Short mmCIF file of C-alpha atoms (C1' of nucleotides) in Angstrom, two decimals:
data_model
loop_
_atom_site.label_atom_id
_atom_site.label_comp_id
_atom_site.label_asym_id
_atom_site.label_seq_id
_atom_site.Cartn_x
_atom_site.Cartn_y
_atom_site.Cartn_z
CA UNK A 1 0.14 0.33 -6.68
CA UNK A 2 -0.61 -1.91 -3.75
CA UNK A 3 -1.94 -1.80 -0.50
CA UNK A 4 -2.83 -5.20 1.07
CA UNK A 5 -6.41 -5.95 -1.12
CA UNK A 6 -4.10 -5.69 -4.16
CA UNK A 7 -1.69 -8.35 -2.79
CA UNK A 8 -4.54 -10.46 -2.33
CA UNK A 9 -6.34 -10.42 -5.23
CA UNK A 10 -2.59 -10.77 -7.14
CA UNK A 11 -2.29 -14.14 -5.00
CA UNK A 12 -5.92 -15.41 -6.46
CA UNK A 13 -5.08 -14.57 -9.76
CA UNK A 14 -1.66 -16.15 -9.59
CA UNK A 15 -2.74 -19.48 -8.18
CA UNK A 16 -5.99 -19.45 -10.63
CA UNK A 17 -3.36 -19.12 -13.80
CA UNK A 18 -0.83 -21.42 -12.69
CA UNK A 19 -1.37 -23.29 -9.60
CA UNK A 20 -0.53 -27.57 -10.34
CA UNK A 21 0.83 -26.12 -13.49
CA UNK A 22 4.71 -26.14 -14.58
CA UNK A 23 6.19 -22.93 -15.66
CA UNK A 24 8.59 -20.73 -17.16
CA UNK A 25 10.76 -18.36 -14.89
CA UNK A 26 12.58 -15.99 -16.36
CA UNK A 27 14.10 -12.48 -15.57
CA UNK A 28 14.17 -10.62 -18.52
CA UNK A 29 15.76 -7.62 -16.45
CA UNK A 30 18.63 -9.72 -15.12
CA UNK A 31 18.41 -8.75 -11.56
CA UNK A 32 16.94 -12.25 -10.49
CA UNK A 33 18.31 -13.97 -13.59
CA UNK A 34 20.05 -17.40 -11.41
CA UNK A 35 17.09 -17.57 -8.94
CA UNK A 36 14.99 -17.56 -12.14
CA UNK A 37 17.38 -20.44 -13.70
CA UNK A 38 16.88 -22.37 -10.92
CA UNK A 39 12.81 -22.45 -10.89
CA UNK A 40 12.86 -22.54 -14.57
CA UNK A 41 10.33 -25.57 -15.16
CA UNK A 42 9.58 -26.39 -11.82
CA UNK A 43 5.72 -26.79 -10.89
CA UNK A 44 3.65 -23.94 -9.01
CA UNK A 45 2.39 -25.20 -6.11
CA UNK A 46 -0.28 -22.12 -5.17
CA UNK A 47 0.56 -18.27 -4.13
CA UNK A 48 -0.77 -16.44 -0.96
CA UNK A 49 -0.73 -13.23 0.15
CA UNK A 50 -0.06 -11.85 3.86
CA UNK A 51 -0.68 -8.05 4.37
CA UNK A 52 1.71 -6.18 1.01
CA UNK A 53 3.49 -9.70 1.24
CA UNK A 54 3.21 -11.92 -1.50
CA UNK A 55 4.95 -15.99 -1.67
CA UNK A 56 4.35 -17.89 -4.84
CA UNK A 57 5.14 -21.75 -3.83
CA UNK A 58 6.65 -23.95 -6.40
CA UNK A 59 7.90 -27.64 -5.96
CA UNK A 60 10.53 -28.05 -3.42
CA UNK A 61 9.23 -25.73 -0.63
CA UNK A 62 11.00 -22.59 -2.51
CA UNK A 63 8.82 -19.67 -2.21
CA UNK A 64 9.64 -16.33 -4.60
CA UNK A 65 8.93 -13.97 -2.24
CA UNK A 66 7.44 -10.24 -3.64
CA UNK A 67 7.12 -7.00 -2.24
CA UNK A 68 5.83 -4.20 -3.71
CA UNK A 69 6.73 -1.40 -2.14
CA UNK A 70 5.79 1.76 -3.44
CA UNK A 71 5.51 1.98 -7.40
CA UNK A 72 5.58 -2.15 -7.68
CA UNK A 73 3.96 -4.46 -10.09
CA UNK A 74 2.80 -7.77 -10.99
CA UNK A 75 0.48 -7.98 -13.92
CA UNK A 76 -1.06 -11.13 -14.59
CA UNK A 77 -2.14 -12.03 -18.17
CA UNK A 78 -3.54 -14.28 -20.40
CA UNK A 79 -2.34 -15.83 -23.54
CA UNK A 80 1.14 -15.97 -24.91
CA UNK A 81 3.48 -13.88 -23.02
CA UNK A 82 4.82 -10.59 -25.95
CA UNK A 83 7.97 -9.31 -26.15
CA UNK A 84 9.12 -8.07 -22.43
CA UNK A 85 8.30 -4.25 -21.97
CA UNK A 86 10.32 -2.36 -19.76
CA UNK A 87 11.57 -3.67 -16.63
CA UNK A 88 10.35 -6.94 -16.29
CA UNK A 89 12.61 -8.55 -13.33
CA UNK A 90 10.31 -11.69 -13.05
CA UNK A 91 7.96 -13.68 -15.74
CA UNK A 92 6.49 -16.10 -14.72
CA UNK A 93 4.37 -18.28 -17.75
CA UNK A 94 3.36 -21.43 -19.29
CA UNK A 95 1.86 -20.46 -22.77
CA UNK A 96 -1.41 -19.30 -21.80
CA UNK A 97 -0.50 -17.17 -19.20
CA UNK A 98 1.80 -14.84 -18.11
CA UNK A 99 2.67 -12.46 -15.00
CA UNK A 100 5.30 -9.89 -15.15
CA UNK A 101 7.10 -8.34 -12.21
CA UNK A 102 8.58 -4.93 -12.25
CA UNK A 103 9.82 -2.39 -9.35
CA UNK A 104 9.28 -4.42 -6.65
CA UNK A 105 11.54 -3.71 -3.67
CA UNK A 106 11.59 -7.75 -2.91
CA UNK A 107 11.87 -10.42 -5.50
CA UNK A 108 13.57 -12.98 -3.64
CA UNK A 109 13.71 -16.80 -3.38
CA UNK A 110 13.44 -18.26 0.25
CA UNK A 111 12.71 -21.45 2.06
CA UNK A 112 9.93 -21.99 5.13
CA UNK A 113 12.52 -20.57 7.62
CA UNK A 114 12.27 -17.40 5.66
CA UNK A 115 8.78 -17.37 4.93
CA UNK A 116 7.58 -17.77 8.54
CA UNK A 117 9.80 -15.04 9.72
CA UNK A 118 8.16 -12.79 7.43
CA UNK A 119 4.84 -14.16 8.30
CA UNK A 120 5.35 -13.94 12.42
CA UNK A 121 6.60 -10.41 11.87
CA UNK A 122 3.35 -9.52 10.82
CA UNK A 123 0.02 -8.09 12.58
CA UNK A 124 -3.47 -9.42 12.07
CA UNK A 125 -4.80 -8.67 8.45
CA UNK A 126 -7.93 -7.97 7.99
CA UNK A 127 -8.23 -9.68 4.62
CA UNK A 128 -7.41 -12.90 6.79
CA UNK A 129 -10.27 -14.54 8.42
CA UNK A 130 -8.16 -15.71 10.60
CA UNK A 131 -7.06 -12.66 11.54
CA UNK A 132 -7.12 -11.85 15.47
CA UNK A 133 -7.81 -7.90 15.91
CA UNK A 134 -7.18 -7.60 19.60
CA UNK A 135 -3.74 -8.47 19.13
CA UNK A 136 -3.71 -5.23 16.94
CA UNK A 137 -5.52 -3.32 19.82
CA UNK A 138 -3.66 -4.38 22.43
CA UNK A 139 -0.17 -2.28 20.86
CA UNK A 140 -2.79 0.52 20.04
CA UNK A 141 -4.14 0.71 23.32
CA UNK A 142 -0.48 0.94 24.98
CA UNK A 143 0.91 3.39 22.52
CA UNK A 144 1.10 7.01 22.72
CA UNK A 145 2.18 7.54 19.14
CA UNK A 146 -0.68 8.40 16.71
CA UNK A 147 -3.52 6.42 15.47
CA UNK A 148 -2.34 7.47 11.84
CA UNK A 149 1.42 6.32 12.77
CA UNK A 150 0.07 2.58 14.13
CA UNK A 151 -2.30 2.04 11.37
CA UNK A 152 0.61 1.95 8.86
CA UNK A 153 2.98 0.06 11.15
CA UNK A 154 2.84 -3.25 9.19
CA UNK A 155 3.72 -5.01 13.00
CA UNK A 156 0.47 -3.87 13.81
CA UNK A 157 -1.80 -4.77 11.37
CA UNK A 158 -0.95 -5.68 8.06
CA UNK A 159 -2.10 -4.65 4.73
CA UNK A 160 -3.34 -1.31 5.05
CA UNK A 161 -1.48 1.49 2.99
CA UNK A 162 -1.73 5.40 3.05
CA UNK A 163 -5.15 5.45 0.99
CA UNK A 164 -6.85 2.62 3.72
CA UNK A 165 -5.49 4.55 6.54
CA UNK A 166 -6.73 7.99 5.34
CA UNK A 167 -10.23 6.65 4.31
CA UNK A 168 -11.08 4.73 7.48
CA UNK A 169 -10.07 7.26 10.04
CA UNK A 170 -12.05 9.82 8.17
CA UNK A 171 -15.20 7.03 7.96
CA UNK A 172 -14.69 6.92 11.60
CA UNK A 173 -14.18 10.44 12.14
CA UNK A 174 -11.13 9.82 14.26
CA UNK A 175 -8.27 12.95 13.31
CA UNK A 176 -5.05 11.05 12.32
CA UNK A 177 -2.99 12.53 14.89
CA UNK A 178 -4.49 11.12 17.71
CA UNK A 179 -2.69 9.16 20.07
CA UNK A 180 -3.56 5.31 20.30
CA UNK A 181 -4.09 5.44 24.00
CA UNK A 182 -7.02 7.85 24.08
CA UNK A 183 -8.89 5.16 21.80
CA UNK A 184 -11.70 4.10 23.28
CA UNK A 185 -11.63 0.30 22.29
CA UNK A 186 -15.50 0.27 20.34
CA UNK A 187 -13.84 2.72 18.26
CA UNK A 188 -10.90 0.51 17.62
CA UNK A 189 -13.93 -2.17 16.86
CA UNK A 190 -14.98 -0.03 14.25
CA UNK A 191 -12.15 0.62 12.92
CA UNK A 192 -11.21 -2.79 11.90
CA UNK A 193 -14.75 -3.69 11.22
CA UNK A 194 -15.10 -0.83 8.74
CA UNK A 195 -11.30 -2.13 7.14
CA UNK A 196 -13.00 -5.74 6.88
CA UNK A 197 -15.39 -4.74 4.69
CA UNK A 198 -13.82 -1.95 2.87
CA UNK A 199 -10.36 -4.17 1.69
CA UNK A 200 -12.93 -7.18 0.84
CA UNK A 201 -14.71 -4.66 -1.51
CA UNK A 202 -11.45 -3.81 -2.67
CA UNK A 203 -10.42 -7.54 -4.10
CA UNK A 204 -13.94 -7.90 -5.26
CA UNK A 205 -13.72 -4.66 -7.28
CA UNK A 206 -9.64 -4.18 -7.65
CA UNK A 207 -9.66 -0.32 -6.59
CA UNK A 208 -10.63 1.25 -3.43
CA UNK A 209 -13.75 2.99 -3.67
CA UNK A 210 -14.74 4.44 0.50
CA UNK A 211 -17.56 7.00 -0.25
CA UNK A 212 -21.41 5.68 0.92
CA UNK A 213 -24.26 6.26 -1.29
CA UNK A 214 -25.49 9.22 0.24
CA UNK A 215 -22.29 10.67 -0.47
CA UNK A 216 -21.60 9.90 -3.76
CA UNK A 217 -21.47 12.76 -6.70
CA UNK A 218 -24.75 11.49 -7.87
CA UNK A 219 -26.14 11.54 -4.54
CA UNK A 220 -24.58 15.29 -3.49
CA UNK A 221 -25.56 16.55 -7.05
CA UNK A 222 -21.92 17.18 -7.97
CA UNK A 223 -19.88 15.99 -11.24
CA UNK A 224 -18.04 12.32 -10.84
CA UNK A 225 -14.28 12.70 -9.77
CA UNK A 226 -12.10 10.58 -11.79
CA UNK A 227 -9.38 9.92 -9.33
CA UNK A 228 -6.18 9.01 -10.63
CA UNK A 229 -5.82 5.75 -8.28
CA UNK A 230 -9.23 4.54 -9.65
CA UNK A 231 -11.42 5.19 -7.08
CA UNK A 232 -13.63 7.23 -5.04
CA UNK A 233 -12.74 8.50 -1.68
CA UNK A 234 -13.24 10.96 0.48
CA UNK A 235 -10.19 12.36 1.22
CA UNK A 236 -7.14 10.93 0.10
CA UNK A 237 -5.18 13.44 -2.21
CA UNK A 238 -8.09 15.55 -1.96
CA UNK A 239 -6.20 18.35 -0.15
CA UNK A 240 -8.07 22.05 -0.70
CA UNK A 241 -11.17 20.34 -2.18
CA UNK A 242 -14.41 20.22 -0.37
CA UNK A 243 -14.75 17.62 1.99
CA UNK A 244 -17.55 15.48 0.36
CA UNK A 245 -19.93 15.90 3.98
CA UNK A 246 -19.16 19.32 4.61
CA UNK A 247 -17.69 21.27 1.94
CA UNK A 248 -14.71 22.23 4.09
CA UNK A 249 -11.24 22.45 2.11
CA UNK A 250 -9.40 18.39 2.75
CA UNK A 251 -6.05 19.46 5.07
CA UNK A 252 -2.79 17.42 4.79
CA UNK A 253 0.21 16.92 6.75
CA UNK A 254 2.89 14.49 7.08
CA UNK A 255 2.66 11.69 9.80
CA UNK A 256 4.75 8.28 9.73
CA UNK A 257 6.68 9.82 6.49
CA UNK A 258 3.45 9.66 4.48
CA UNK A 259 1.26 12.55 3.33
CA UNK A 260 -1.90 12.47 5.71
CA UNK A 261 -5.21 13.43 4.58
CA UNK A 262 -8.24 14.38 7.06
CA UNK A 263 -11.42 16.85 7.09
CA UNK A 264 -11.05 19.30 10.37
CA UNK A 265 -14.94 19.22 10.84
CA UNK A 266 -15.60 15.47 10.45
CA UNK A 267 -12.45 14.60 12.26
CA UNK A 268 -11.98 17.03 14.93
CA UNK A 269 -8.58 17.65 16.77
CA UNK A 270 -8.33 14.77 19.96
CA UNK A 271 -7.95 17.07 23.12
CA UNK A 272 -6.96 15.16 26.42
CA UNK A 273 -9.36 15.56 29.35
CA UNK A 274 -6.07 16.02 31.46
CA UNK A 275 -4.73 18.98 29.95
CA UNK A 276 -8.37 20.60 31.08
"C1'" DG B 1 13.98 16.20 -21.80
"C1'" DG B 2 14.20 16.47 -17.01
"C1'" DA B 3 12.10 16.76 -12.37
"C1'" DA B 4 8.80 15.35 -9.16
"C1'" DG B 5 5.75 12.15 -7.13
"C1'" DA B 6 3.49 7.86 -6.04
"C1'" DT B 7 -1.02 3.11 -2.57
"C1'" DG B 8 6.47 1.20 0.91
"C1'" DA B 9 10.15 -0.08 3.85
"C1'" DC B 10 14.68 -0.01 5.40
"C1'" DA B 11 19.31 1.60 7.21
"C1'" DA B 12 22.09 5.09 9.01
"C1'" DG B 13 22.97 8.83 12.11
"C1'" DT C 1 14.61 12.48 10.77
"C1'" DT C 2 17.01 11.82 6.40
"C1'" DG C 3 18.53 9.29 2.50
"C1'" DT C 4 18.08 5.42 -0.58
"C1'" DC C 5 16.07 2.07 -3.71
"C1'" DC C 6 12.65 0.30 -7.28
"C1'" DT C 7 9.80 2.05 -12.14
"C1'" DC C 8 6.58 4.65 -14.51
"C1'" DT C 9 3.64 8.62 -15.32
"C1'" DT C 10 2.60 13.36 -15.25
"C1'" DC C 11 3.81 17.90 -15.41
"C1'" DC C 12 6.60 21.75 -16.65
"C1'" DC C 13 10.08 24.11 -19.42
#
DNA sequence: GGAAGATGACAAG
DNA sequence: TTGTCCTCTTCCC
């Protein structure tokens, strides 16, 4: 289940198994069966990622563009592709590999024209070096809707997901709910510095693990959590356990549609100097 | 065996 | 804001 550093490491793994190399496209599902026809034995070109988007290039400047969404996936494999299980919508394979794609909200073949939209329609991402993060800061700095609410807006950066967007803000000690405009813009620094290196540790390690040293189980004397995404945060889906720094009970409410996670201590409430 | 959720995004009203 | 879609897993009866 994908937030951008899954995307990317998907697009590494994809061009590393079949990039130069001619393939097999199939849809064993049905649901892209003639887009799959027509790429059947065509040559992979490479396959990049772009925030939760992901374009696999073969011959021809024909891109299969993949979404995720929310319960998406693309496993990639070695050896011999088995016997599809479940729904697989897209295989992709060439006898010693194979990647199967289920549940994505976008499987999809487009050209360049289509591809660039998508691309232009995106904010900076942080996995990009490329990436430009005062364009992100200058729609946060103008906005009065909440810091939670921007950071999943996809227009206004791209790639992070409801675990990145809990984790940071509570690394930062910002409280969701407050409104972009009141940022001060070192804190919007940090914020993006802190998702550079915490999505980049994400591809490295494929799961998202936030906590610092001092904060770890080990370190606080306390069993190892075995959370059910894989890694080991502070307070995502942690709501009524002890908030790793200061043992008060993780509070949740919904913000942007999306269960929102945040300590009340470490992250206190934003009050505006002009209601004072 | 069925319901509820889940790291997402969109359209409709 | 609500409903809808995609698939699989977990939980409850």
């Amino acid at each position: 289940m994908p937030e951008g550093h899954t995307l990317h490491r998907l697009a590494t793994d994809l061009t590393a198994a079949f990039a130069g190399r001619r393939v097999r496209v199939s849809s064993p599902q049905g649901r892209f069966a003639a887009d799959a026809a027509a790429l059947d034995g065509a040559t992979v070109v490479a396959a990049e990622s772009a925030g939760k988007h992901l374009f696999v290039e073969l011959e021809g400047e024909r891109y299969v563009h993949v979404h995720l969404g929310l319960i998406g996936s693309f496993d990639v494999r070695s050896g011999a592709a088995p016997a599809p299980v479940g729904q697989v919508r897209l295989r992709i394979e060439n006898g010693e590999a194979y990647a199967d794609l289920r549940g994505a909200i976008v499987c999809d073949l487009v050209g360049p024209e289509r591809r660039a939209t998508v691309l232009g329609a995106l904010g900076p991402d942080p996995l990009r070096p490329d990436a430009d993060p005062d364009r992100a800061w200058q729609r946060v700095r103008r906005s009065t809707r909440p810091i939670g609410d921007l950071l999943l807006d996809q227009s206004v950066l791209a790639g992070v997901g409801n675990v990145y967007r809990a984790e940071v803000l509570f690394r930062q000690r910002i409280h969701p709910q407050r409104p972009g405009n009141t940022l001060r813009v070192g804190q919007w620094r940090a914020i993006w510095d802190d998702l550079v290196v915490l999505m980049a540790e994400g591809v490295r390690v494929g799961r998202i693990d936030t906590v610092r040293p001092e904060h770890t189980p080990e370190a606080m004397g306390r069993a190892a959590r075995d959370d059910d995404h894989g890694g080991e945060v502070y307070v995502y889906r942690r709501t009524g356990q002890a908030c790793l720094v200061c043992q008060r009970p993780v509070r949740t409410e919904v913000l942007a549609g999306r269960n929102s996670f945040w300590c009340a201590r470490c992250q206190p409430r934003f009050r505006s100097r002009a209601v004072q």
